[in-house]
Short mmCIF file of C-alpha atoms in Angstrom, two decimals:
data_model
loop_
_atom_site.label_atom_id
_atom_site.label_comp_id
_atom_site.label_asym_id
_atom_site.label_seq_id
_atom_site.Cartn_x
_atom_site.Cartn_y
_atom_site.Cartn_z
CA MET A 1 102.25 94.67 108.22
CA LEU A 2 101.13 91.16 107.38
CA ILE A 3 103.72 89.49 109.59
CA ARG A 4 103.74 90.43 113.26
CA LEU A 5 107.00 91.08 115.04
CA PRO A 6 108.08 88.28 117.39
CA LEU A 7 107.52 88.45 121.17
CA ASP A 8 104.82 91.12 120.77
CA LEU A 9 107.46 93.69 119.91
CA ASP A 10 104.94 95.48 117.70
CA GLN A 11 102.64 96.13 120.68
CA TRP A 12 105.62 97.26 122.75
CA LEU A 13 106.64 99.63 119.93
CA ILE A 14 103.10 101.04 119.67
CA ASN A 15 102.97 101.69 123.42
CA ARG A 16 106.39 103.36 123.41
CA LEU A 17 105.47 105.51 120.41
CA GLN A 18 102.25 106.61 122.11
CA GLY A 19 104.21 107.78 125.14
CA VAL A 20 106.93 109.48 123.13
CA THR A 21 104.41 111.21 120.86
CA THR A 22 102.45 112.44 123.88
CA ASP A 23 105.57 113.72 125.65
CA LEU A 24 107.00 115.45 122.59
CA SER A 25 103.63 117.00 121.75
CA SER A 26 103.53 118.34 125.30
CA VAL A 27 106.89 120.02 124.73
CA VAL A 28 105.63 121.58 121.48
CA LEU A 29 102.47 122.82 123.23
CA ASP A 30 104.63 124.28 126.02
CA VAL A 31 106.71 126.17 123.46
CA ILE A 32 103.58 127.47 121.72
CA GLY A 33 102.08 128.45 125.07
CA VAL A 34 98.98 126.25 125.09
CA PRO A 35 97.96 125.38 128.67
CA HIS A 36 97.59 121.62 129.10
CA SER A 37 98.42 118.69 131.33
CA ILE A 38 99.36 115.11 130.56
CA ALA A 39 97.80 112.04 132.17
CA GLY A 40 99.14 108.86 130.59
CA ASN A 41 98.39 109.12 126.87
CA THR A 42 95.73 111.80 127.40
CA MET A 43 96.35 115.49 126.86
CA GLN A 44 93.98 117.56 128.96
CA LEU A 45 93.35 120.99 127.47
CA VAL A 46 91.23 123.71 129.03
CA SER A 47 88.14 122.82 127.01
CA ARG A 48 88.59 119.09 126.23
CA GLU A 49 90.66 115.95 126.55
CA LEU A 50 92.62 114.48 123.64
CA PHE A 51 93.66 110.82 123.71
CA VAL A 52 96.74 109.80 121.73
CA ALA A 53 95.40 106.54 120.34
CA GLU A 54 97.29 103.71 118.66
CA ALA A 55 96.49 105.29 115.32
CA CYS A 56 98.14 108.52 116.45
CA SER A 57 101.24 106.77 117.77
CA GLY A 58 102.72 106.73 114.28
CA ILE A 59 103.25 103.02 113.89
CA GLN A 60 102.10 103.17 110.27
CA SER A 61 104.57 105.99 109.58
CA VAL A 62 107.39 104.04 111.18
CA PHE A 63 106.71 100.95 109.07
CA THR A 64 106.30 103.01 105.90
CA LEU A 65 109.48 105.03 106.42
CA ALA A 66 111.41 101.90 107.45
CA PHE A 67 110.29 100.24 104.21
CA ILE A 68 111.39 103.29 102.21
CA ALA A 69 114.74 103.25 104.03
CA CYS A 70 115.24 99.59 103.08
CA VAL A 71 114.32 100.36 99.46
CA ILE A 72 116.83 103.25 99.39
CA VAL A 73 119.54 100.96 100.77
CA ALA A 74 118.73 98.31 98.16
CA ILE A 75 118.33 100.59 95.13
CA ASN A 76 121.41 102.69 95.86
CA ARG A 77 123.38 99.56 96.77
CA ARG A 78 124.52 100.98 100.10
CA ARG A 79 126.54 98.84 102.42
CA ILE A 80 124.32 96.63 104.56
CA TRP A 81 125.87 97.89 107.79
CA LEU A 82 124.36 101.32 107.01
CA ALA A 83 120.82 99.90 107.10
CA PRO A 84 120.41 100.31 110.90
CA PHE A 85 121.33 103.99 110.55
CA TYR A 86 118.75 104.46 107.81
CA LEU A 87 116.15 102.67 109.95
CA ALA A 88 116.98 104.80 113.00
CA ILE A 89 116.62 107.97 110.94
CA SER A 90 113.28 106.74 109.60
CA VAL A 91 112.02 106.17 113.15
CA LEU A 92 113.15 109.66 114.19
CA LEU A 93 111.45 111.24 111.18
CA ALA A 94 108.24 109.34 111.90
CA MET A 95 108.29 110.48 115.53
CA ALA A 96 108.89 114.10 114.52
CA GLY A 97 106.11 114.01 111.92
CA ASN A 98 103.62 112.43 114.30
CA THR A 99 104.51 114.87 117.05
CA MET A 100 103.75 117.78 114.74
CA ARG A 101 100.53 116.13 113.59
CA VAL A 102 99.28 115.54 117.13
CA SER A 103 100.34 119.04 118.21
CA THR A 104 98.48 120.72 115.39
CA VAL A 105 95.31 118.76 116.15
#
C-alpha cells in the first residue's frame, strides 16, 4: 500500500472492482428479490440510493488477500509458477466477499 502500482494500475483496478462489485451485488439482489436499478456505481432502491464507493470496491481486501497468498506460497515453499493462481484466487475471494458485504448493506 505504500508503493503505488505503475501506470495508475491501482486506480484502474479500483474502478474495475467498483463496477464488478456493483454488478455482482445487483445479481444477488435480483436473486433475493429486492427491487433496484443500477446507474453507474449507484444502486437505486425504492427508498434510497446507495453508492458503491472506492472503499466498498474491495481494494483493501484484494491487497490483503494477495499478501496472504504470497505468504502462503513463501511459507509452504510452493513453486513460483503457482503464485499467479494463488493471486487470482485471492482476487476472486475478495470480489465474492465484497459483493456479499455490499448486498447485505
